[in-house]
Coordinates of C-alpha atoms in Angstrom, one line a residue:
M1 CA 74.7 123.9 106.9
A2 CA 74.6 121.2 109.6
R3 CA 72.8 118.0 108.9
K4 CA 72.1 115.4 111.6
K5 CA 72.6 111.9 110.4
T6 CA 72.0 108.6 112.0
I7 CA 73.9 105.2 111.8
T8 CA 72.1 102.1 112.6
I9 CA 73.3 98.5 112.5
S10 CA 71.5 95.1 112.1
Y11 CA 72.7 91.9 113.4
T12 CA 71.3 88.5 114.2
E13 CA 71.1 87.3 117.8
Y14 CA 70.7 83.6 118.8
D15 CA 69.8 82.4 122.2
R16 CA 71.8 79.1 121.8
T17 CA 74.9 78.3 119.8
D18 CA 73.0 75.2 118.4
E19 CA 70.7 77.5 116.5
V20 CA 73.4 78.7 114.1
D21 CA 74.4 76.6 111.0
D22 CA 76.9 73.9 111.2
N23 CA 79.8 75.8 109.5
D24 CA 79.3 78.6 112.1
K25 CA 79.0 76.1 114.9
L26 CA 82.4 74.6 113.9
L27 CA 83.9 78.1 113.6
I28 CA 82.7 78.9 117.2
D29 CA 84.2 75.6 118.5
K30 CA 87.6 76.5 116.9
A31 CA 87.6 79.9 118.4
R32 CA 86.7 78.4 121.8
E33 CA 89.6 75.9 121.3
A34 CA 91.9 78.8 120.4
A35 CA 91.0 80.6 123.6
L36 CA 92.2 77.6 125.8
N37 CA 95.5 78.2 124.3
A38 CA 95.7 82.1 125.0
Y39 CA 98.6 83.3 127.0
A40 CA 96.7 85.6 129.6
P41 CA 98.5 85.5 132.9
Y42 CA 97.8 89.2 133.9
S43 CA 94.2 89.5 133.0
M44 CA 93.2 85.9 133.0
F45 CA 91.0 86.9 130.1
R46 CA 91.6 84.3 127.3
V47 CA 90.3 85.1 123.8
G48 CA 90.3 82.8 120.7
A49 CA 89.5 83.8 117.1
A50 CA 89.0 81.5 114.2
I51 CA 88.9 82.6 110.6
R52 CA 87.2 80.4 107.9
L53 CA 88.5 80.8 104.4
E54 CA 86.6 80.6 101.3
S55 CA 88.6 77.3 100.6
G56 CA 87.2 76.0 103.7
A57 CA 90.5 76.1 105.8
I58 CA 90.3 77.5 109.4
I59 CA 93.1 79.6 111.0
K60 CA 93.1 80.2 114.7
G61 CA 94.6 83.0 116.8
T62 CA 94.7 83.7 120.5
N63 CA 95.5 86.7 122.5
V64 CA 99.1 86.9 124.0
E65 CA 99.7 89.1 126.9
N66 CA 103.0 90.8 127.7
A67 CA 104.1 92.3 131.0
A68 CA 104.7 95.5 128.8
F69 CA 100.9 95.7 128.2
P70 CA 101.1 97.6 124.9
S71 CA 103.2 94.8 123.6
G72 CA 100.4 92.1 123.6
I73 CA 98.3 91.1 120.8
C74 CA 94.6 90.3 120.4
A75 CA 93.4 87.0 119.2
E76 CA 91.8 88.7 116.0
R77 CA 95.0 90.4 115.1
S78 CA 97.0 87.1 115.7
A79 CA 94.7 85.1 113.5
I80 CA 94.6 87.8 110.8
A81 CA 98.4 88.0 110.9
S82 CA 98.5 84.2 110.4
L83 CA 96.1 84.5 107.4
V84 CA 98.1 87.0 105.7
S85 CA 101.5 85.3 106.3
G86 CA 100.3 81.7 105.6
Y87 CA 97.5 82.2 103.0
P88 CA 98.0 85.7 101.5
D89 CA 96.0 85.0 98.3
E90 CA 93.0 83.4 100.1
K91 CA 89.9 85.3 101.1
P92 CA 88.4 85.2 104.6
S93 CA 84.7 84.7 104.7
A94 CA 84.1 84.6 108.6
I95 CA 85.8 85.1 111.8
A96 CA 84.3 83.7 115.2
I97 CA 85.5 85.2 118.5
A98 CA 85.0 83.5 121.8
A99 CA 86.3 84.4 125.4
M100 CA 86.7 82.9 128.7
T101 CA 87.8 83.7 132.2
E102 CA 89.0 81.5 134.9
N103 CA 85.2 80.6 135.4
G104 CA 84.8 79.3 131.8
L105 CA 83.2 80.9 128.8
T106 CA 81.8 84.5 129.1
D107 CA 78.1 84.5 129.3
E108 CA 77.9 87.5 126.8
P109 CA 79.9 87.5 123.6
V110 CA 82.8 89.9 123.4
T111 CA 83.2 92.4 120.5
P112 CA 86.5 93.1 118.8
C113 CA 88.5 96.1 120.4
G114 CA 88.9 99.3 118.1
N115 CA 92.3 98.1 117.0
C116 CA 91.0 94.7 115.8
R117 CA 87.9 96.5 114.2
Q118 CA 90.4 98.5 112.1
V119 CA 92.5 95.5 111.2
I120 CA 89.4 93.4 110.2
A121 CA 88.4 96.4 108.0
E122 CA 91.6 96.5 106.4
E123 CA 91.5 92.8 105.7
E124 CA 88.1 93.4 104.1
A125 CA 89.7 96.1 101.9
R126 CA 92.8 94.1 101.0
T127 CA 90.8 91.0 99.9
G128 CA 87.7 92.6 98.6
S129 CA 85.6 90.2 100.4
R130 CA 83.0 90.8 103.3
I131 CA 84.0 89.1 106.7
R132 CA 81.0 87.8 108.7
I133 CA 81.8 88.4 112.4
I134 CA 80.5 85.7 114.9
L135 CA 80.4 86.5 118.4
A136 CA 79.9 83.7 120.7
G137 CA 79.2 83.8 124.4
K138 CA 77.7 81.0 126.5
K139 CA 74.2 82.5 126.5
K140 CA 73.8 83.9 123.1
T141 CA 75.7 84.3 119.8
I142 CA 75.5 87.5 117.5
I143 CA 76.1 87.4 113.9
I144 CA 77.1 90.7 112.1
E145 CA 77.4 90.7 108.2
S146 CA 80.4 93.0 107.9
I147 CA 82.8 95.1 109.9
K148 CA 81.1 98.1 108.5
S149 CA 78.4 97.7 111.1
L150 CA 80.9 97.8 114.1
L151 CA 83.0 100.5 112.4
P152 CA 80.9 102.5 110.0
L153 CA 83.2 105.6 109.8
Q154 CA 86.5 103.6 109.2
F155 CA 89.9 104.9 108.6
S156 CA 91.1 103.6 105.2
K157 CA 93.7 104.2 102.5
S158 CA 91.5 106.9 100.9
N159 CA 92.0 109.0 104.0
M160 CA 95.8 109.2 103.5
R161 CA 95.3 110.7 100.0
S162 CA 96.2 114.4 100.1
T163 CA 94.3 116.8 97.9
L164 CA 96.7 119.5 98.8
P165 CA 100.1 120.0 97.1
L166 CA 102.9 119.2 99.4

């Protein structure tokens, strides 16, 4: 029998960046700094990400475009790759994401793409820690408590376990 189900998410929206707490403001500033270093000669859409570890350390990442478009990397995945390679035993507590065009910071916050959502979900699973997602635009900031809100039906290790004999 079919059953209709509904998925809802909750998030906190701030009208100004200065309304968020100081730790989140710092992380937003670091994401914006990272966006300045992005290599985006094709789209001119520069994205920065900054991850705060439970230890307080901050790791930054940027998008890096490539003429062979599938070969580029997003800022979120760049930051997570740096986390895994440089701080493999540390747990992330938050990631801030900011974007800019040639006209400056985007008015609205940008959300992680599908690939990045999956990678953030995997990082939550790998470390066993919830990662707050801070999306910063010029006109508002959105804080989401876990990637599960942005990717509720995520693919995970459990999906690869077969119940059928091979």
